[in-house]
Amino acid sequence: PRSSRSRLERKDDGTLQAWVHAAPHDGEANEAVRRLLAERLGVSPSSLRLVAGAASREKTFEVEGLEPDEAESRLRLDR
């Protein structure tokens, strides 16, 4: 939260780390991460559902209608 720009990177353990400008207030940061993931995956934000971590720094999103391999190939990560 409160990053100067939104970005998405893969960590050494294979998980993704997102930085967003939105504040962690009233779900604003969660929604910003959802929009960022949707943009990178080429799906609508409504296709992503936060399934764990709403109040945590670690979150799990489910992508509707996209197989894991396809999601992986669509991700465009920042370097």
Short mmCIF file of N, CA, C and O in Angstrom, two decimals:
data_model
loop_
_atom_site.label_atom_id
_atom_site.label_comp_id
_atom_site.label_asym_id
_atom_site.label_seq_id
_atom_site.Cartn_x
_atom_site.Cartn_y
_atom_site.Cartn_z
N PRO A 1 0.82 -1.21 0.00
CA PRO A 1 0.00 0.00 0.00
C PRO A 1 0.85 1.26 0.00
O PRO A 1 1.92 1.28 0.58
N ARG A 2 0.35 2.25 -0.66
CA ARG A 2 0.98 3.57 -0.74
C ARG A 2 2.28 3.57 -1.54
O ARG A 2 3.16 4.39 -1.32
N SER A 3 2.42 2.66 -2.49
CA SER A 3 3.57 2.64 -3.38
C SER A 3 3.43 3.81 -4.35
O SER A 3 2.33 4.28 -4.63
N SER A 4 4.55 4.27 -4.89
CA SER A 4 4.49 5.38 -5.85
C SER A 4 3.88 4.94 -7.17
O SER A 4 3.34 5.76 -7.90
N ARG A 5 3.96 3.65 -7.50
CA ARG A 5 3.33 3.12 -8.70
C ARG A 5 2.94 1.67 -8.45
O ARG A 5 3.52 0.99 -7.61
N SER A 6 1.96 1.20 -9.20
CA SER A 6 1.53 -0.18 -9.07
C SER A 6 2.46 -1.07 -9.86
O SER A 6 2.83 -0.75 -10.99
N ARG A 7 2.85 -2.19 -9.27
CA ARG A 7 3.70 -3.14 -9.97
C ARG A 7 3.52 -4.53 -9.38
O ARG A 7 3.02 -4.69 -8.27
N LEU A 8 3.96 -5.52 -10.16
CA LEU A 8 3.79 -6.92 -9.79
C LEU A 8 5.10 -7.63 -10.12
O LEU A 8 5.60 -7.52 -11.23
N GLU A 9 5.66 -8.33 -9.12
CA GLU A 9 6.92 -9.05 -9.31
C GLU A 9 6.81 -10.45 -8.72
O GLU A 9 6.05 -10.69 -7.80
N ARG A 10 7.61 -11.37 -9.28
CA ARG A 10 7.68 -12.72 -8.74
C ARG A 10 8.82 -12.77 -7.72
O ARG A 10 9.93 -12.35 -7.99
N LYS A 11 8.52 -13.33 -6.56
CA LYS A 11 9.54 -13.50 -5.52
C LYS A 11 10.29 -14.80 -5.77
O LYS A 11 9.88 -15.63 -6.58
N ASP A 12 11.41 -14.99 -5.08
CA ASP A 12 12.23 -16.19 -5.25
C ASP A 12 11.47 -17.47 -4.96
O ASP A 12 11.76 -18.51 -5.54
N ASP A 13 10.47 -17.41 -4.08
CA ASP A 13 9.71 -18.62 -3.74
C ASP A 13 8.58 -18.90 -4.73
O ASP A 13 7.81 -19.84 -4.56
N GLY A 14 8.47 -18.09 -5.80
CA GLY A 14 7.46 -18.32 -6.83
C GLY A 14 6.17 -17.56 -6.63
O GLY A 14 5.34 -17.50 -7.53
N THR A 15 5.97 -16.98 -5.46
CA THR A 15 4.75 -16.21 -5.24
C THR A 15 4.89 -14.84 -5.90
O THR A 15 5.98 -14.43 -6.28
N LEU A 16 3.77 -14.16 -6.04
CA LEU A 16 3.77 -12.83 -6.62
C LEU A 16 3.70 -11.80 -5.51
O LEU A 16 3.04 -12.01 -4.49
N GLN A 17 4.37 -10.68 -5.71
CA GLN A 17 4.29 -9.57 -4.78
C GLN A 17 3.78 -8.37 -5.54
O GLN A 17 4.27 -8.05 -6.63
N ALA A 18 2.77 -7.72 -4.98
CA ALA A 18 2.17 -6.56 -5.63
C ALA A 18 2.39 -5.33 -4.77
O ALA A 18 2.33 -5.38 -3.55
N TRP A 19 2.65 -4.24 -5.45
CA TRP A 19 2.72 -2.93 -4.82
C TRP A 19 1.64 -2.08 -5.45
O TRP A 19 1.53 -2.02 -6.68
N VAL A 20 0.83 -1.42 -4.63
CA VAL A 20 -0.22 -0.55 -5.13
C VAL A 20 -0.20 0.76 -4.37
O VAL A 20 0.28 0.83 -3.24
N HIS A 21 -0.74 1.78 -4.99
CA HIS A 21 -0.76 3.10 -4.36
C HIS A 21 -1.90 3.24 -3.34
O HIS A 21 -1.80 4.01 -2.39
N ALA A 22 -2.95 2.48 -3.52
CA ALA A 22 -4.13 2.60 -2.65
C ALA A 22 -3.80 2.30 -1.20
O ALA A 22 -2.94 1.46 -0.89
N ALA A 23 -4.49 2.98 -0.31
CA ALA A 23 -4.31 2.78 1.12
C ALA A 23 -5.01 1.50 1.57
O ALA A 23 -6.03 1.11 1.01
N PRO A 24 -4.48 0.86 2.62
CA PRO A 24 -5.13 -0.34 3.15
C PRO A 24 -6.30 0.05 4.05
O PRO A 24 -6.32 -0.22 5.25
N HIS A 25 -7.27 0.72 3.47
CA HIS A 25 -8.41 1.24 4.23
C HIS A 25 -9.68 0.87 3.47
O HIS A 25 -9.80 1.13 2.27
N ASP A 26 -10.62 0.27 4.16
CA ASP A 26 -11.91 -0.11 3.56
C ASP A 26 -11.77 -0.95 2.30
O ASP A 26 -12.53 -0.81 1.35
N GLY A 27 -10.74 -1.81 2.24
CA GLY A 27 -10.57 -2.70 1.10
C GLY A 27 -10.01 -2.06 -0.15
O GLY A 27 -9.97 -2.69 -1.20
N GLU A 28 -9.57 -0.80 -0.04
CA GLU A 28 -9.06 -0.10 -1.23
C GLU A 28 -7.83 -0.78 -1.81
O GLU A 28 -7.71 -0.92 -3.03
N ALA A 29 -6.90 -1.19 -0.96
CA ALA A 29 -5.69 -1.86 -1.46
C ALA A 29 -6.02 -3.22 -2.06
O ALA A 29 -5.47 -3.59 -3.10
N ASN A 30 -6.94 -3.96 -1.45
CA ASN A 30 -7.35 -5.25 -2.01
C ASN A 30 -7.93 -5.07 -3.40
O ASN A 30 -7.62 -5.83 -4.32
N GLU A 31 -8.76 -4.07 -3.57
CA GLU A 31 -9.38 -3.81 -4.87
C GLU A 31 -8.32 -3.38 -5.89
O GLU A 31 -8.38 -3.77 -7.06
N ALA A 32 -7.34 -2.61 -5.45
CA ALA A 32 -6.27 -2.17 -6.36
C ALA A 32 -5.44 -3.37 -6.82
O ALA A 32 -5.06 -3.45 -7.99
N VAL A 33 -5.16 -4.30 -5.92
CA VAL A 33 -4.43 -5.51 -6.30
C VAL A 33 -5.26 -6.34 -7.27
O VAL A 33 -4.75 -6.85 -8.27
N ARG A 34 -6.54 -6.46 -7.00
CA ARG A 34 -7.42 -7.21 -7.90
C ARG A 34 -7.43 -6.60 -9.31
O ARG A 34 -7.32 -7.31 -10.31
N ARG A 35 -7.51 -5.27 -9.40
CA ARG A 35 -7.49 -4.60 -10.70
C ARG A 35 -6.15 -4.80 -11.41
O ARG A 35 -6.09 -5.00 -12.62
N LEU A 36 -5.06 -4.73 -10.66
CA LEU A 36 -3.72 -4.92 -11.23
C LEU A 36 -3.58 -6.34 -11.78
O LEU A 36 -3.12 -6.54 -12.91
N LEU A 37 -3.99 -7.34 -11.01
CA LEU A 37 -3.93 -8.72 -11.49
C LEU A 37 -4.80 -8.91 -12.72
O LEU A 37 -4.39 -9.56 -13.69
N ALA A 38 -6.00 -8.35 -12.71
CA ALA A 38 -6.91 -8.48 -13.85
C ALA A 38 -6.27 -7.87 -15.11
O ALA A 38 -6.34 -8.47 -16.19
N GLU A 39 -5.66 -6.71 -14.96
CA GLU A 39 -5.01 -6.06 -16.10
C GLU A 39 -3.91 -6.94 -16.66
O GLU A 39 -3.81 -7.15 -17.87
N ARG A 40 -3.06 -7.48 -15.80
CA ARG A 40 -1.94 -8.30 -16.24
C ARG A 40 -2.38 -9.62 -16.84
O ARG A 40 -1.73 -10.16 -17.72
N LEU A 41 -3.50 -10.16 -16.36
CA LEU A 41 -4.02 -11.44 -16.86
C LEU A 41 -4.92 -11.27 -18.08
O LEU A 41 -5.27 -12.25 -18.74
N GLY A 42 -5.34 -10.04 -18.36
CA GLY A 42 -6.22 -9.79 -19.49
C GLY A 42 -7.63 -10.29 -19.25
O GLY A 42 -8.30 -10.75 -20.18
N VAL A 43 -8.10 -10.18 -18.00
CA VAL A 43 -9.47 -10.58 -17.65
C VAL A 43 -10.15 -9.42 -16.95
O VAL A 43 -9.49 -8.45 -16.55
N SER A 44 -11.45 -9.51 -16.78
CA SER A 44 -12.15 -8.45 -16.06
C SER A 44 -11.90 -8.62 -14.56
O SER A 44 -11.72 -9.74 -14.08
N PRO A 45 -11.89 -7.53 -13.81
CA PRO A 45 -11.71 -7.63 -12.36
C PRO A 45 -12.74 -8.53 -11.69
O PRO A 45 -12.44 -9.18 -10.69
N SER A 46 -13.93 -8.61 -12.27
CA SER A 46 -14.96 -9.46 -11.67
C SER A 46 -14.63 -10.95 -11.79
O SER A 46 -15.25 -11.77 -11.13
N SER A 47 -13.64 -11.29 -12.62
CA SER A 47 -13.20 -12.69 -12.75
C SER A 47 -12.28 -13.12 -11.62
O SER A 47 -11.98 -14.29 -11.49
N LEU A 48 -11.82 -12.17 -10.84
CA LEU A 48 -10.92 -12.47 -9.72
C LEU A 48 -11.67 -12.35 -8.40
O LEU A 48 -12.39 -11.38 -8.17
N ARG A 49 -11.47 -13.37 -7.56
CA ARG A 49 -12.13 -13.38 -6.25
C ARG A 49 -11.08 -13.56 -5.18
O ARG A 49 -10.25 -14.47 -5.25
N LEU A 50 -11.10 -12.69 -4.19
CA LEU A 50 -10.19 -12.80 -3.05
C LEU A 50 -10.71 -13.91 -2.15
O LEU A 50 -11.79 -13.78 -1.57
N VAL A 51 -9.97 -15.01 -2.04
CA VAL A 51 -10.44 -16.16 -1.26
C VAL A 51 -9.78 -16.27 0.11
O VAL A 51 -10.29 -16.98 0.98
N ALA A 52 -8.68 -15.57 0.30
CA ALA A 52 -8.01 -15.59 1.61
C ALA A 52 -7.15 -14.34 1.75
O ALA A 52 -6.57 -13.86 0.79
N GLY A 53 -7.08 -13.83 2.98
CA GLY A 53 -6.17 -12.74 3.27
C GLY A 53 -6.73 -11.34 3.15
O GLY A 53 -5.96 -10.40 2.97
N ALA A 54 -8.02 -11.17 3.28
CA ALA A 54 -8.62 -9.84 3.12
C ALA A 54 -8.00 -8.81 4.07
O ALA A 54 -7.85 -7.64 3.71
N ALA A 55 -7.61 -9.23 5.25
CA ALA A 55 -7.03 -8.31 6.23
C ALA A 55 -5.55 -8.58 6.46
O ALA A 55 -4.98 -8.14 7.45
N SER A 56 -4.93 -9.29 5.54
CA SER A 56 -3.53 -9.70 5.69
C SER A 56 -2.70 -9.16 4.53
O SER A 56 -3.23 -8.82 3.47
N ARG A 57 -1.40 -9.14 4.71
CA ARG A 57 -0.50 -8.75 3.62
C ARG A 57 -0.41 -9.86 2.58
O ARG A 57 -0.09 -9.61 1.43
N GLU A 58 -0.63 -11.11 3.00
CA GLU A 58 -0.60 -12.25 2.09
C GLU A 58 -2.02 -12.59 1.67
O GLU A 58 -2.88 -12.80 2.51
N LYS A 59 -2.25 -12.61 0.36
CA LYS A 59 -3.60 -12.80 -0.17
C LYS A 59 -3.61 -13.93 -1.18
O LYS A 59 -2.61 -14.21 -1.83
N THR A 60 -4.76 -14.54 -1.33
CA THR A 60 -4.96 -15.57 -2.35
C THR A 60 -6.16 -15.17 -3.18
O THR A 60 -7.24 -14.94 -2.65
N PHE A 61 -5.93 -15.08 -4.50
CA PHE A 61 -7.00 -14.77 -5.44
C PHE A 61 -7.29 -15.99 -6.29
O PHE A 61 -6.38 -16.73 -6.65
N GLU A 62 -8.54 -16.17 -6.63
CA GLU A 62 -8.97 -17.22 -7.55
C GLU A 62 -9.38 -16.53 -8.85
O GLU A 62 -10.08 -15.52 -8.82
N VAL A 63 -8.93 -17.10 -9.97
CA VAL A 63 -9.26 -16.55 -11.27
C VAL A 63 -10.29 -17.47 -11.93
O VAL A 63 -10.00 -18.63 -12.19
N GLU A 64 -11.45 -16.95 -12.21
CA GLU A 64 -12.51 -17.73 -12.84
C GLU A 64 -12.29 -17.84 -14.34
O GLU A 64 -12.00 -16.86 -15.01
N GLY A 65 -12.42 -19.06 -14.85
CA GLY A 65 -12.37 -19.27 -16.29
C GLY A 65 -10.99 -19.26 -16.90
O GLY A 65 -10.85 -19.13 -18.11
N LEU A 66 -9.95 -19.42 -16.08
CA LEU A 66 -8.58 -19.40 -16.60
C LEU A 66 -7.80 -20.51 -15.91
O LEU A 66 -7.72 -20.56 -14.68
N GLU A 67 -7.25 -21.42 -16.69
CA GLU A 67 -6.45 -22.50 -16.14
C GLU A 67 -5.12 -21.94 -15.63
O GLU A 67 -4.62 -20.94 -16.15
N PRO A 68 -4.52 -22.58 -14.61
CA PRO A 68 -3.26 -22.07 -14.05
C PRO A 68 -2.16 -21.86 -15.08
O PRO A 68 -1.46 -20.85 -15.04
N ASP A 69 -2.00 -22.79 -16.02
CA ASP A 69 -0.95 -22.64 -17.03
C ASP A 69 -1.20 -21.42 -17.91
O ASP A 69 -0.26 -20.71 -18.28
N GLU A 70 -2.47 -21.20 -18.26
CA GLU A 70 -2.81 -20.03 -19.09
C GLU A 70 -2.57 -18.73 -18.30
O GLU A 70 -2.04 -17.75 -18.85
N ALA A 71 -2.94 -18.74 -17.04
CA ALA A 71 -2.72 -17.55 -16.20
C ALA A 71 -1.22 -17.24 -16.12
O ALA A 71 -0.80 -16.09 -16.26
N GLU A 72 -0.43 -18.28 -15.92
CA GLU A 72 1.03 -18.10 -15.82
C GLU A 72 1.59 -17.51 -17.11
O GLU A 72 2.43 -16.61 -17.07
N SER A 73 1.12 -17.98 -18.25
CA SER A 73 1.67 -17.48 -19.51
C SER A 73 1.20 -16.05 -19.79
O SER A 73 1.87 -15.31 -20.51
N ARG A 74 0.07 -15.64 -19.24
CA ARG A 74 -0.44 -14.29 -19.47
C ARG A 74 0.19 -13.23 -18.58
O ARG A 74 0.15 -12.05 -18.89
N LEU A 75 0.73 -13.64 -17.46
CA LEU A 75 1.29 -12.66 -16.52
C LEU A 75 2.44 -11.90 -17.14
O LEU A 75 3.35 -12.46 -17.73
N ARG A 76 2.37 -10.61 -17.01
CA ARG A 76 3.45 -9.73 -17.44
C ARG A 76 3.98 -9.07 -16.18
O ARG A 76 3.34 -8.22 -15.59
N LEU A 77 5.15 -9.50 -15.76
CA LEU A 77 5.70 -9.04 -14.49
C LEU A 77 6.71 -7.93 -14.71
O LEU A 77 7.42 -7.90 -15.71
N ASP A 78 6.80 -7.04 -13.74
CA ASP A 78 7.77 -5.95 -13.77
C ASP A 78 9.14 -6.50 -13.38
O ASP A 78 9.25 -7.44 -12.61
N ARG A 79 10.15 -5.92 -13.89
CA ARG A 79 11.52 -6.32 -13.55
C ARG A 79 12.18 -5.26 -12.72
O ARG A 79 12.02 -4.14 -12.83
#
